[in-house]
mmCIF file of C-alpha atoms and ligand atoms in Angstrom:
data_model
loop_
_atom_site.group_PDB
_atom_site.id
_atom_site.type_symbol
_atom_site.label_atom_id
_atom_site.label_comp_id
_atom_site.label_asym_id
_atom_site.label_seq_id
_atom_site.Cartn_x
_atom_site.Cartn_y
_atom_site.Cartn_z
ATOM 1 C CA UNK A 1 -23.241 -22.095 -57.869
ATOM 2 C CA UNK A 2 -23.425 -21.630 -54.301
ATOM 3 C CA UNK A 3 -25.837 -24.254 -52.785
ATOM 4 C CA UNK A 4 -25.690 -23.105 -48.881
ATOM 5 C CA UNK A 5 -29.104 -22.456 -47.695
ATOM 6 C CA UNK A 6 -29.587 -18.489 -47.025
ATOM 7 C CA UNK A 7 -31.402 -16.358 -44.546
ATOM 8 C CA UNK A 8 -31.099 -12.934 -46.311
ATOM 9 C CA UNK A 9 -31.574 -9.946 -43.636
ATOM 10 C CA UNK A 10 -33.251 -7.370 -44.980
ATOM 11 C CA UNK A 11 -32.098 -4.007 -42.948
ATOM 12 C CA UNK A 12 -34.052 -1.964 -44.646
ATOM 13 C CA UNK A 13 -37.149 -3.923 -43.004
ATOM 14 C CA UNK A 14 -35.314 -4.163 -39.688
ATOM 15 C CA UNK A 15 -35.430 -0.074 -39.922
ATOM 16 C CA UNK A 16 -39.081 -0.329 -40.970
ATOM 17 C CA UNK A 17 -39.703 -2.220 -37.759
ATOM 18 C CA UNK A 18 -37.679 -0.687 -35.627
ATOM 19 C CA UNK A 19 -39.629 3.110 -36.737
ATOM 20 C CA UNK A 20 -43.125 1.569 -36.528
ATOM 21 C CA UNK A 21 -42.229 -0.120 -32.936
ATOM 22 C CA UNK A 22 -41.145 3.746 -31.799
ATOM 23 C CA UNK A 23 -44.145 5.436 -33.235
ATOM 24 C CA UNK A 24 -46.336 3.388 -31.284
ATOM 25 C CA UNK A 25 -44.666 4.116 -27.757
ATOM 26 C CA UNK A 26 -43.017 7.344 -28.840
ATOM 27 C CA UNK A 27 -42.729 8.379 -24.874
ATOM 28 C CA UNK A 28 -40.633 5.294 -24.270
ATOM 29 C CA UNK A 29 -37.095 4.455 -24.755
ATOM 30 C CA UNK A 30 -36.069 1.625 -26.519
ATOM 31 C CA UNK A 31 -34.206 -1.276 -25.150
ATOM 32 C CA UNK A 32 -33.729 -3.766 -28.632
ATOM 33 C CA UNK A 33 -33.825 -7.638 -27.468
ATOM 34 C CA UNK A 34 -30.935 -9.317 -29.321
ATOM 35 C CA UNK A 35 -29.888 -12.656 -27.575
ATOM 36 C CA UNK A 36 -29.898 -15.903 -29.209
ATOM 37 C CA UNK A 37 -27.816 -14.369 -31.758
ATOM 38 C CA UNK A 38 -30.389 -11.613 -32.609
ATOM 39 C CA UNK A 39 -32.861 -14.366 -33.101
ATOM 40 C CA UNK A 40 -30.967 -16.060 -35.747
ATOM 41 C CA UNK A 41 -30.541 -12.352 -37.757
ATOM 42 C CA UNK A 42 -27.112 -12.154 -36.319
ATOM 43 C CA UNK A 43 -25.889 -10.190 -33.108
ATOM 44 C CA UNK A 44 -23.323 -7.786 -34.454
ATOM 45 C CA UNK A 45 -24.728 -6.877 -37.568
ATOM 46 C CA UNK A 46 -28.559 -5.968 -36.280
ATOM 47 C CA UNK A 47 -26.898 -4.249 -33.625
ATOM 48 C CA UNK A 48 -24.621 -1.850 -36.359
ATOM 49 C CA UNK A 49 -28.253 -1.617 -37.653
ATOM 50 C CA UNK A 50 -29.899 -0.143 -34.488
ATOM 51 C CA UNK A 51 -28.260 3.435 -33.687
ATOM 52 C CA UNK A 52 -31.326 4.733 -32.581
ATOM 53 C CA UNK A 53 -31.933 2.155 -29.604
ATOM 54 C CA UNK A 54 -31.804 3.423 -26.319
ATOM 55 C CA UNK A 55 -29.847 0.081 -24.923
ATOM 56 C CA UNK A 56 -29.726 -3.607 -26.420
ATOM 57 C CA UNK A 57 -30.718 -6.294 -24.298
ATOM 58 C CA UNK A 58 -28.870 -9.865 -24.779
ATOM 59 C CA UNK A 59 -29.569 -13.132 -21.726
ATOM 60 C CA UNK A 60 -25.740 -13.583 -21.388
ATOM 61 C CA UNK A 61 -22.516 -12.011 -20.686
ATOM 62 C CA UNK A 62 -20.855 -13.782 -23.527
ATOM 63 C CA UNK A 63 -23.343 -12.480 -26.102
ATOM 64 C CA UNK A 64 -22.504 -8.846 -24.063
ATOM 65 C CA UNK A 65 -18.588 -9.364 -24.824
ATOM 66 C CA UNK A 66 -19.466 -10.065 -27.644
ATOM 67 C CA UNK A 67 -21.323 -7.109 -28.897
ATOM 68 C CA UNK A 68 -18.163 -4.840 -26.880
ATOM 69 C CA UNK A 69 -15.464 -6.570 -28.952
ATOM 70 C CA UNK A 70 -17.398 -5.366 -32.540
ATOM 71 C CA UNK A 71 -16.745 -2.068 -31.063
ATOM 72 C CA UNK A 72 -20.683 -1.399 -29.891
ATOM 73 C CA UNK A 73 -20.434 1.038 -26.785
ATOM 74 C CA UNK A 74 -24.147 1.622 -26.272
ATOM 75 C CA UNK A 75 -25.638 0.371 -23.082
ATOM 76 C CA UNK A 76 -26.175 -3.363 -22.992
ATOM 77 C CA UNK A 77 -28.249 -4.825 -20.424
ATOM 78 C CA UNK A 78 -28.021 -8.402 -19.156
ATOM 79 C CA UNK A 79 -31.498 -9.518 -18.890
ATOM 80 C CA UNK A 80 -30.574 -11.848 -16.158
ATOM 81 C CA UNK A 81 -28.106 -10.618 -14.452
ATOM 82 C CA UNK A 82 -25.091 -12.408 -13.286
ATOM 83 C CA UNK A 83 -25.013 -16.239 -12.825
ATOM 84 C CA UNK A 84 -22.058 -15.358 -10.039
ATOM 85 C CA UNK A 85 -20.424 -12.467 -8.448
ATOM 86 C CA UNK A 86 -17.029 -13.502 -10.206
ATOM 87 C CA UNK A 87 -18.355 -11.850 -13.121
ATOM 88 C CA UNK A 88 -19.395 -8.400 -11.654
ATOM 89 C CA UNK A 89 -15.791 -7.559 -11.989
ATOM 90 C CA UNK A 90 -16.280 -8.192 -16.593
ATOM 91 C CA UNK A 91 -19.709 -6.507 -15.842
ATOM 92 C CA UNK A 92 -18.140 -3.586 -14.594
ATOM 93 C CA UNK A 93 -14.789 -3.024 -16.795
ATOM 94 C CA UNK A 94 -17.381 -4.476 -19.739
ATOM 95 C CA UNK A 95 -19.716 -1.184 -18.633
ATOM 96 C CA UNK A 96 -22.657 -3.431 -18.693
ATOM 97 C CA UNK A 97 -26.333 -3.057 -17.169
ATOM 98 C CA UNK A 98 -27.681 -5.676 -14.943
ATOM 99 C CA UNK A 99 -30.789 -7.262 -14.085
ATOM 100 C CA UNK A 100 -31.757 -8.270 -10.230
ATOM 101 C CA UNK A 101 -34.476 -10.394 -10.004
ATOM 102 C CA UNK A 102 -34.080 -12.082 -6.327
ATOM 103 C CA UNK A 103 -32.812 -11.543 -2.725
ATOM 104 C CA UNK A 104 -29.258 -13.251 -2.890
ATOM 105 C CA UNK A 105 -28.351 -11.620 -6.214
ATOM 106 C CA UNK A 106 -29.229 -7.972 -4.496
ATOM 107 C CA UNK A 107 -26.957 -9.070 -1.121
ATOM 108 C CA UNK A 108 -24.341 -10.426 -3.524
ATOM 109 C CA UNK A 109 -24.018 -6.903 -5.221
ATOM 110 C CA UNK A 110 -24.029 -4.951 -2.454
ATOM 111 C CA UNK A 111 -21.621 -6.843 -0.338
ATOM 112 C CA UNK A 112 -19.372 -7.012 -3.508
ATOM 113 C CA UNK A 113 -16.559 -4.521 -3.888
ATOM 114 C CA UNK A 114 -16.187 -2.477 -7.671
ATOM 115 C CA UNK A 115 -14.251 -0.805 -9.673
ATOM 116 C CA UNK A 116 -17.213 1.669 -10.238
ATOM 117 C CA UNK A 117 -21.015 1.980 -9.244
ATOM 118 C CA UNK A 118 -23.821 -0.255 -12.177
ATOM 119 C CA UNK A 119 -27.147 0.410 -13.875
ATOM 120 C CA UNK A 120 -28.998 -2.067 -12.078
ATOM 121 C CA UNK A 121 -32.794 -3.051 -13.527
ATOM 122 C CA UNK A 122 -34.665 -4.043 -10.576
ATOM 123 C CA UNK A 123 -37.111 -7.524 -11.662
ATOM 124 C CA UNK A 124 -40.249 -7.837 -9.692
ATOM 125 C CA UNK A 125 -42.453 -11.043 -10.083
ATOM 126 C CA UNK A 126 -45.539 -9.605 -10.685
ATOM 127 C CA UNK A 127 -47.410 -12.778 -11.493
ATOM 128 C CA UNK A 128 -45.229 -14.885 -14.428
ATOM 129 C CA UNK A 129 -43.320 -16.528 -11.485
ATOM 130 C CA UNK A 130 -40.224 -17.302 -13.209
ATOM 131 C CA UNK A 131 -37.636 -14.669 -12.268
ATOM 132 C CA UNK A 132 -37.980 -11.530 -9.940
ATOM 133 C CA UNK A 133 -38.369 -10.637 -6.650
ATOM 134 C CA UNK A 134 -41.607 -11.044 -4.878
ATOM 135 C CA UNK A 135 -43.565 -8.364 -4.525
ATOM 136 C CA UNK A 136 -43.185 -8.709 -0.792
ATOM 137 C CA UNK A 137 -39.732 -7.873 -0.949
ATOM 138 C CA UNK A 138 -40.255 -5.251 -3.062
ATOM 139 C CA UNK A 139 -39.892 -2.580 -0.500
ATOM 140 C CA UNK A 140 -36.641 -3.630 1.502
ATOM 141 C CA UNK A 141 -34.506 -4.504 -1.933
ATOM 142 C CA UNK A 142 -35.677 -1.193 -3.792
ATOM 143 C CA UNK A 143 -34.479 1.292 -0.202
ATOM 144 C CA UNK A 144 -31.208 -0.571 -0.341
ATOM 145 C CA UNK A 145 -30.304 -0.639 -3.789
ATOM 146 C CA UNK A 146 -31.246 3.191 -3.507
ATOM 147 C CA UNK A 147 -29.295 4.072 -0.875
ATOM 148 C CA UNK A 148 -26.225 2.010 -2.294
ATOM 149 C CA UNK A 149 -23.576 4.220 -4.098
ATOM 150 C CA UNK A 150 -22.859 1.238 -6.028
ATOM 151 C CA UNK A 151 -25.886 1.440 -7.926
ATOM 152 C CA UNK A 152 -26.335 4.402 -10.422
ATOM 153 C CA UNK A 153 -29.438 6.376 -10.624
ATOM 154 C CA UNK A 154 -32.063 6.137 -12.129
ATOM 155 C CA UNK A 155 -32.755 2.810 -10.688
ATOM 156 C CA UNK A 156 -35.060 0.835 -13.414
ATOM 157 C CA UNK A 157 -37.570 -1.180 -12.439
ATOM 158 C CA UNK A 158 -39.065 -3.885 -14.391
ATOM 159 C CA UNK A 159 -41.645 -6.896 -14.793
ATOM 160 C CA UNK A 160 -42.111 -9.244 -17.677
ATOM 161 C CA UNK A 161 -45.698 -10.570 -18.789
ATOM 162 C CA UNK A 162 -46.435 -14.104 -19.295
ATOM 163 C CA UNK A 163 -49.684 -13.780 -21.214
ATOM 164 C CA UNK A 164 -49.464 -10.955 -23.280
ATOM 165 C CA UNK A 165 -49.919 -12.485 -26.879
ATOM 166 C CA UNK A 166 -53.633 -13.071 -25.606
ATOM 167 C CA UNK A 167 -55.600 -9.560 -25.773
ATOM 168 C CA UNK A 168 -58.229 -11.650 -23.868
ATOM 169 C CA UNK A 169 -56.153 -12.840 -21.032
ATOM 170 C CA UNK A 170 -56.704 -11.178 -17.394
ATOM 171 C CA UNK A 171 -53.688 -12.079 -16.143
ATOM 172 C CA UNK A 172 -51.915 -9.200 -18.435
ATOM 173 C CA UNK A 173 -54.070 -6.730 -16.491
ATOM 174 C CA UNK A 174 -53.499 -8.188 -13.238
ATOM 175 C CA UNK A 175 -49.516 -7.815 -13.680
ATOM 176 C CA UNK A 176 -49.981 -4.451 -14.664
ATOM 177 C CA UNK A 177 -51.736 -3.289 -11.700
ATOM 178 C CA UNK A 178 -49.411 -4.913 -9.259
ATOM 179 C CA UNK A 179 -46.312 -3.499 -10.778
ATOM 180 C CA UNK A 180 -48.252 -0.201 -11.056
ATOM 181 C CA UNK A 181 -49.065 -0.360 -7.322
ATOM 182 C CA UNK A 182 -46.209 -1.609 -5.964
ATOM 183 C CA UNK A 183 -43.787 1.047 -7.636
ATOM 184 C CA UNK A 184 -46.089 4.116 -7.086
ATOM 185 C CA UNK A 185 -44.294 7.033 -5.920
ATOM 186 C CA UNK A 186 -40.895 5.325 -6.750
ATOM 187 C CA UNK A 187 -38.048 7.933 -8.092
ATOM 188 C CA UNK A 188 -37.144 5.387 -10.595
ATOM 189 C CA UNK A 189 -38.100 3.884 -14.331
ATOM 190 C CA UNK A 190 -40.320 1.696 -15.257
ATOM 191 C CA UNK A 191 -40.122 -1.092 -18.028
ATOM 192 C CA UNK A 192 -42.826 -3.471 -18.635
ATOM 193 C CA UNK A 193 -43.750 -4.281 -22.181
ATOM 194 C CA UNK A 194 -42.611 -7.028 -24.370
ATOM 195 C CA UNK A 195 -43.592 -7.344 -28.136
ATOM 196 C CA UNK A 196 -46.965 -8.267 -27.406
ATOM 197 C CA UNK A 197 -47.361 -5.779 -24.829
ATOM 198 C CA UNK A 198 -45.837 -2.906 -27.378
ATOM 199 C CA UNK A 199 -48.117 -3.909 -29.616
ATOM 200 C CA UNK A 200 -51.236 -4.936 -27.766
ATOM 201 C CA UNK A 201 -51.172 -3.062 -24.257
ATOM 202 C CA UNK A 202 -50.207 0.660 -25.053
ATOM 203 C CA UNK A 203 -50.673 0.899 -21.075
ATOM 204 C CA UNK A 204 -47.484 -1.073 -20.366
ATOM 205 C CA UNK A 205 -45.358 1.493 -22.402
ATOM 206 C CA UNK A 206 -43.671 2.906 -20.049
ATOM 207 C CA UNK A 207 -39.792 4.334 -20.014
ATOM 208 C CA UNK A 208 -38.611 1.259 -21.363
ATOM 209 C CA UNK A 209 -40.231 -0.711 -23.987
ATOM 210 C CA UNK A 210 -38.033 -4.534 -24.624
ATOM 211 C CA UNK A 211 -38.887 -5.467 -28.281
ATOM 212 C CA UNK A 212 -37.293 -8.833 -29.389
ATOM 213 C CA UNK A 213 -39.638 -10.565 -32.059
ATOM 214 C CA UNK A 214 -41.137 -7.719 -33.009
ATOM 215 C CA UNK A 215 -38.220 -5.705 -34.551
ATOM 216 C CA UNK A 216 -37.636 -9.017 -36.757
ATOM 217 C CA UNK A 217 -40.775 -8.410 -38.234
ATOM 218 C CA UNK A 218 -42.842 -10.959 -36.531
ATOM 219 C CA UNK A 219 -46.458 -11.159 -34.325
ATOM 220 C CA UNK A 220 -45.745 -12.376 -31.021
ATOM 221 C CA UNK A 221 -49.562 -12.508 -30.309
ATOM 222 C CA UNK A 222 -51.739 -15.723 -30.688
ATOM 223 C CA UNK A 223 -52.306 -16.569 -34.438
ATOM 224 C CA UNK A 224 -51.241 -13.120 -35.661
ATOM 225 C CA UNK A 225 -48.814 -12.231 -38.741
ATOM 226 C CA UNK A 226 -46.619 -9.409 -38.968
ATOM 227 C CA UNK A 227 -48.696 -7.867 -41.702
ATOM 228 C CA UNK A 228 -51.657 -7.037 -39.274
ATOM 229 C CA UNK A 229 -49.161 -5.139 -37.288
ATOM 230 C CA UNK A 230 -47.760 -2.952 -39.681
ATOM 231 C CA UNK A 231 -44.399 -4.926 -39.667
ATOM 232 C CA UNK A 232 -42.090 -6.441 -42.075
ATOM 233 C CA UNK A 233 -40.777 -9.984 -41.831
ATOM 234 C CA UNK A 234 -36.372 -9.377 -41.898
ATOM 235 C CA UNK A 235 -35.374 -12.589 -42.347
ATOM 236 C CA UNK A 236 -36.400 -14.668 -46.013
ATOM 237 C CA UNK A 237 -34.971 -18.054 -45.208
ATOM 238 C CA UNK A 238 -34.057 -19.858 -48.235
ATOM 239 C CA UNK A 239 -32.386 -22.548 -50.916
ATOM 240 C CA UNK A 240 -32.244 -24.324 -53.901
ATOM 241 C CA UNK A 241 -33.438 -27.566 -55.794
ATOM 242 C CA UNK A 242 -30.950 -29.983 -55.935
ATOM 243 C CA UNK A 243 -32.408 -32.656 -57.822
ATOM 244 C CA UNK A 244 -35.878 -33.192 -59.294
ATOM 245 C CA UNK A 245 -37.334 -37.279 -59.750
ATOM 246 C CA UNK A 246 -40.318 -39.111 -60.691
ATOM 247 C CA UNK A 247 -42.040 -41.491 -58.265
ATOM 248 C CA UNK A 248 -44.856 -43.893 -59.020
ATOM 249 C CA UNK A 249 -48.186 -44.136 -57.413
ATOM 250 C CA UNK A 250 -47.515 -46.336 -54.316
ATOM 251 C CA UNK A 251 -44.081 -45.315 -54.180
ATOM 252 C CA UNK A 252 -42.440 -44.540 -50.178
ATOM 253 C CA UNK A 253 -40.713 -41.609 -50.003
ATOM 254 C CA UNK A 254 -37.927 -40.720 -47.067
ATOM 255 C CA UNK A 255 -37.061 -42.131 -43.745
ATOM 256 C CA UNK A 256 -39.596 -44.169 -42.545
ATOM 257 C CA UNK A 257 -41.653 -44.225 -45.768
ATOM 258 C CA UNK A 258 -44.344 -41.741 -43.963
ATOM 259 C CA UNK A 259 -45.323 -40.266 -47.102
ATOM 260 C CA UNK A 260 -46.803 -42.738 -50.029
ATOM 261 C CA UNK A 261 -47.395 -41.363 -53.358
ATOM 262 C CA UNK A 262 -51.132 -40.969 -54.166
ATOM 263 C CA UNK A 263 -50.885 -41.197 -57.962
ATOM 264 C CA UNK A 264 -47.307 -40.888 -60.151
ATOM 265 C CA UNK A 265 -46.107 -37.462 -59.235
ATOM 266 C CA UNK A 266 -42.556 -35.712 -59.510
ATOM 267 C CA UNK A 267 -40.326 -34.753 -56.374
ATOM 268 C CA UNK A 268 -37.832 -32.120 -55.945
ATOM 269 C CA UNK A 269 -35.390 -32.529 -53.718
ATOM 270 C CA UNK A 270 -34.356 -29.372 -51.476
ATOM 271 C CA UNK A 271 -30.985 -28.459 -49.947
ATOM 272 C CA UNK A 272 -32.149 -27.559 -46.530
ATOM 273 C CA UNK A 273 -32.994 -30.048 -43.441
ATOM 274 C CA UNK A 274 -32.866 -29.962 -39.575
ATOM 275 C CA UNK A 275 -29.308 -29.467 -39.816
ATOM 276 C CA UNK A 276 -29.989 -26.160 -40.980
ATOM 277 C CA UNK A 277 -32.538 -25.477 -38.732
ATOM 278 C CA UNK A 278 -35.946 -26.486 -40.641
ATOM 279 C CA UNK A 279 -38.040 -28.272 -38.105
ATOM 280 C CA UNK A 280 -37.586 -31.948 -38.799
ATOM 281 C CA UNK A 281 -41.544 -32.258 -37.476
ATOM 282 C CA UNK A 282 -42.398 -30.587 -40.266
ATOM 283 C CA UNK A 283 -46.025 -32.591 -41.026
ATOM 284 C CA UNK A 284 -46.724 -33.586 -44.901
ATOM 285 C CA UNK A 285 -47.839 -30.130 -46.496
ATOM 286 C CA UNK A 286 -45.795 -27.928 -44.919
ATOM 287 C CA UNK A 287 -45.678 -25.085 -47.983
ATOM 288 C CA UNK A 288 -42.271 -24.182 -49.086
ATOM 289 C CA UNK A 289 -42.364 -21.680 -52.485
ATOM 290 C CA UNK A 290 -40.712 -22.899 -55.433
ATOM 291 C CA UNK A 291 -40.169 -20.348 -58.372
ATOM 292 C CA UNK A 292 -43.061 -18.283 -56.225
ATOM 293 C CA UNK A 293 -45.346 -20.789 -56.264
ATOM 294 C CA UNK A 294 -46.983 -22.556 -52.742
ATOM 295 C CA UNK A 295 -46.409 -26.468 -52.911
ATOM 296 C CA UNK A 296 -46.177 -29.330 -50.004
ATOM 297 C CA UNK A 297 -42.974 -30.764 -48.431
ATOM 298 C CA UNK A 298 -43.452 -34.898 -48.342
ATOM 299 C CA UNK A 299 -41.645 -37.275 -46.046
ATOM 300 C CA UNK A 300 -39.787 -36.614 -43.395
ATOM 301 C CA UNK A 301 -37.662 -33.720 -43.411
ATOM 302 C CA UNK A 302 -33.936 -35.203 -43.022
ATOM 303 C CA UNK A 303 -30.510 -33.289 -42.402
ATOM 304 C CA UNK A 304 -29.401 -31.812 -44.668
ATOM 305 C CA UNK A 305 -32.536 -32.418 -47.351
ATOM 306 C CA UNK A 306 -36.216 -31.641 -47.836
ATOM 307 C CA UNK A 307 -38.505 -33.517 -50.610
ATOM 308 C CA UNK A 308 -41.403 -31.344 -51.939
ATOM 309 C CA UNK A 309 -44.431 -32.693 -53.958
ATOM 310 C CA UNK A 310 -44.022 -30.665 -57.543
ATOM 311 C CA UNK A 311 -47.083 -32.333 -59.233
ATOM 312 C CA UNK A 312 -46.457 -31.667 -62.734
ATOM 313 C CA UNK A 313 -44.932 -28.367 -62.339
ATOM 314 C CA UNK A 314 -42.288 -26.848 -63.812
ATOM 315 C CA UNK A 315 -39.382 -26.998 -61.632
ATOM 316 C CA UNK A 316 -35.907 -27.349 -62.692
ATOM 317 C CA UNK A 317 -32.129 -28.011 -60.670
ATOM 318 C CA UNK A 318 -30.703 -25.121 -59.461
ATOM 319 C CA UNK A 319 -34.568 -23.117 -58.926
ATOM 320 C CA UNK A 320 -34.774 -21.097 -55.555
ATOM 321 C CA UNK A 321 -36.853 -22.472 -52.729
ATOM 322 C CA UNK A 322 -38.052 -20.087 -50.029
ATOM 323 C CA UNK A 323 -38.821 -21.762 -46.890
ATOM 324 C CA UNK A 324 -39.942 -18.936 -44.676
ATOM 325 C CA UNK A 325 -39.621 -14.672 -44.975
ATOM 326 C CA UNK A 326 -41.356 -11.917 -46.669
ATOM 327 C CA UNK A 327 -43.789 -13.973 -49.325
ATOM 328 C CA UNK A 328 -44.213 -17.193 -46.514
ATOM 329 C CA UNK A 329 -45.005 -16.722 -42.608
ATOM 330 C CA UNK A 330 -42.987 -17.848 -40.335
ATOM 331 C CA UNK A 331 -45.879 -17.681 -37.894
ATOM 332 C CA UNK A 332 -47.704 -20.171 -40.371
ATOM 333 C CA UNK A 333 -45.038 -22.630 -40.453
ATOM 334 C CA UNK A 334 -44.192 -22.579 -36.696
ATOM 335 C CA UNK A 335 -48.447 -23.269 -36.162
ATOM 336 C CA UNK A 336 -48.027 -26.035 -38.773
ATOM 337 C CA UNK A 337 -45.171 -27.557 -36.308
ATOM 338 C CA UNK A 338 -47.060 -26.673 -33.095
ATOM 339 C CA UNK A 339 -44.247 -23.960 -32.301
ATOM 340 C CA UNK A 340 -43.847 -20.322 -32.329
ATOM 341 C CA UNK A 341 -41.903 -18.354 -34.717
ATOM 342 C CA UNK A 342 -39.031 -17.487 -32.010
ATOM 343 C CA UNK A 343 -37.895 -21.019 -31.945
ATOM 344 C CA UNK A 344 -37.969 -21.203 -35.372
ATOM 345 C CA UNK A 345 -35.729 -18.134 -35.970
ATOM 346 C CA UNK A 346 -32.964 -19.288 -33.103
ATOM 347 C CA UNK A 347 -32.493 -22.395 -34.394
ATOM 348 C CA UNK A 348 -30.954 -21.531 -37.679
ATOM 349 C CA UNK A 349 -27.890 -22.849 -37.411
ATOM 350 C CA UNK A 350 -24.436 -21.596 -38.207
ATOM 351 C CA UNK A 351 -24.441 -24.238 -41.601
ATOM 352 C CA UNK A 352 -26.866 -21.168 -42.968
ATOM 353 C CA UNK A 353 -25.029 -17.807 -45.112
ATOM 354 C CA UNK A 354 -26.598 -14.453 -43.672
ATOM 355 C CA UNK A 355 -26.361 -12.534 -46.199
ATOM 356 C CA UNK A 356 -27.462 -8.540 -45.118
ATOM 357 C CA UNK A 357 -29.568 -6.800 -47.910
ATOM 358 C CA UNK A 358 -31.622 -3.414 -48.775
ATOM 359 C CA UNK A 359 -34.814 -3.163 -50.442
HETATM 360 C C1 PLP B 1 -36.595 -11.914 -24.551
HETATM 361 C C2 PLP B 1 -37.083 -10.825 -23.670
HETATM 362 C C3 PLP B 1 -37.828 -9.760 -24.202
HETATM 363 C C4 PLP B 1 -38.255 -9.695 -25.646
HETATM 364 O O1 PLP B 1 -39.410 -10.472 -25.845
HETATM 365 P P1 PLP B 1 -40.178 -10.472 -27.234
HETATM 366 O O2 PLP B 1 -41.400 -11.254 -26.958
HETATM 367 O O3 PLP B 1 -39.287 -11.126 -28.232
HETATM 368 O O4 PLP B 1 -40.451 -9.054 -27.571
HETATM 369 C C5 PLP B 1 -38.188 -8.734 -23.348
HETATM 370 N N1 PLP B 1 -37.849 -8.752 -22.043
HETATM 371 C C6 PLP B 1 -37.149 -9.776 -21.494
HETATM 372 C C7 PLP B 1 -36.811 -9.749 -20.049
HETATM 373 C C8 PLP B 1 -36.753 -10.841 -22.281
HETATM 374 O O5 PLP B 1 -36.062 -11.848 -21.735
#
């Protein structure tokens, strides 16, 4: 019996989430966030999935190349645009979309000579302060990338929010009304909205909506789960006993004994660890299911291994253990480890079977 741990992908939920996120901004187009490997859900294969998006987005060009060689010939947009102008010439022959989000990456496109003219997505800063231009410049860069016949029409602009997941926070309505301002009367697109702001702030709709976490089923806002937001966790991330032991009251169990039996108890042993991408801060308690049932990981989570605290259950060799999906939130475990679900779902690692499924 096959022992790998297992992140089944359930399309048909990807297509759930993927409908709901388009009913809720059904004047917008869809561009469907898939870098870091589709968050763990696999690049190609959620792509095949997602006929009906208007573009994908992905961070880098390799992830782009990638998506071209499987044979996708939809519109991909680099989110960040290039690192260096030796790439426009891929970027171009690739047919890919690009980001600008400051002064020298504009001047570097426009003094660069192509093949043929790009989508370019114009990235203001309207308040995160990470990428984009300032709003200052806003002006100057959005005439000249206009007027260029290198850059096809419609021109997109775009923002990103940094508070969004917060229904509470100003700062979401602050970015809004800057972009808002500073693009009025501008012949171009606009795409604002996130997850979080799909989902939470129907004004930042827009042309272009930019789903990531969302379409894998997940809440991107503060303390929320999927099932508040009408969506349906894709990936059930799972594996097996491998053995199953007594301890004794007082016994030390794992590296550096941080868990000490409380009375005589039995242990199962669980073929998953940080090498597969299970946070190794896992705290005592984390639940895991076994056979369906809720019970607490003990000790510290090693590589390739994970000891749970059966009590006097039934639990046999060989009995499936899910560690996060449909029947266990991701967005619990990733508060229990003081993350958020996103880092979670990237850092499966390539040790774990995907393994695509339908209802
Ligand atoms: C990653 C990313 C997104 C998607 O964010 P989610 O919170 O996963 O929906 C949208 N826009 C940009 C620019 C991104 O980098």
């Amino acid at each position: 019996m096959n022992r790998r741990p297992i992140a089944q992908i359930n399309v048909d939920a990807l297509q759930h989430n993927f409908n709901h996120i388009r009913s809720l901004a059904p004047q917008s187009n869809v561009l469907a966030v898939l870098k870091a490997n589709a968050y763990g859900h696999g690049l190609l294969a959620v792509a095949e999935q997602l006929n009906a998006a208007g573009a994908f987005g992905v961070a880098r060009i390799d992830e782009a190349l990638m998506l071209r060689a499987g044979g996708i010939v939809k519109p991909i947009v680099l989110l960040e645009g290039f690192f260096h102008p030796d790439e426009l010439p891929q970027i171009v022959a690739s047919n890919l979309q690009i980001v600008v989000h400051d002064q020298s990456q504009a001047e570097a496109l426009l003094a660069a000579e192509l093949e043929a003219p790009v989508h370019v997505w114009l990235k203001v800063d309207s308040g995160m302060h990470r990428l984009g231009i300032y709003p200052s410049e806003f002006h100057d860069i959005y005439q000249q990338l206009m007027a260029s016949p290198k850059v096809l029409k419609p021109l997109r602009l775009m923002t990103h929010f940094a508070c969004a997941d917060d229904p509470k926070n100003p700062a979401t309505t602050a970015q809004l009304a800057l972009f808002t301002q500073l693009t009025q009367g501008c012949d171009a697109e606009l795409s604002i909205a996130n997850s979080a702001g799909v989902l939470a702030w129907p004004q930042s709709h827009g042309d272009w909506i930019r789903p990531g976490l969302a379409l894998y089923g997940i809440s991107p806002m503060l303390a929320g789960r999927s099932a508040q937001h009408g969506l349906r966790p894709v990936m059930t991330f799972s594996s097996s006993v491998i053995a199953v032991r007594q301890v004794k009251k007082g016994d030390a169990v794992g590296y550096g004994a941080t868990w000490v039996a409380p009375k005589d108890t039995n242990l199962a042993v669980v073929a998953t660890g940080y090498g597969d991408g299970y946070p190794r801060n896992a705290p005592n308690g984390t639940p895991v299911l076994i056979n369906g049932q809720r019970m607490p990981v003990v000790g510290r989570v090693s590589m390739d291994m994970t000891m749970v605290d059966i009590g006097q259950q039934a639990v046999q060799v060989g009995d499936p253990v899910v560690l996060w999906g449909e029947t266990l939130a991701v967005e619990e475990i990733a508060e229990l480890v003081q993350t958020i679900p996103y880092e979670l779902l990237c850092n499966i690692t390539s040790r774990v079977q995907l393994r695509y499924v339908t209802d």
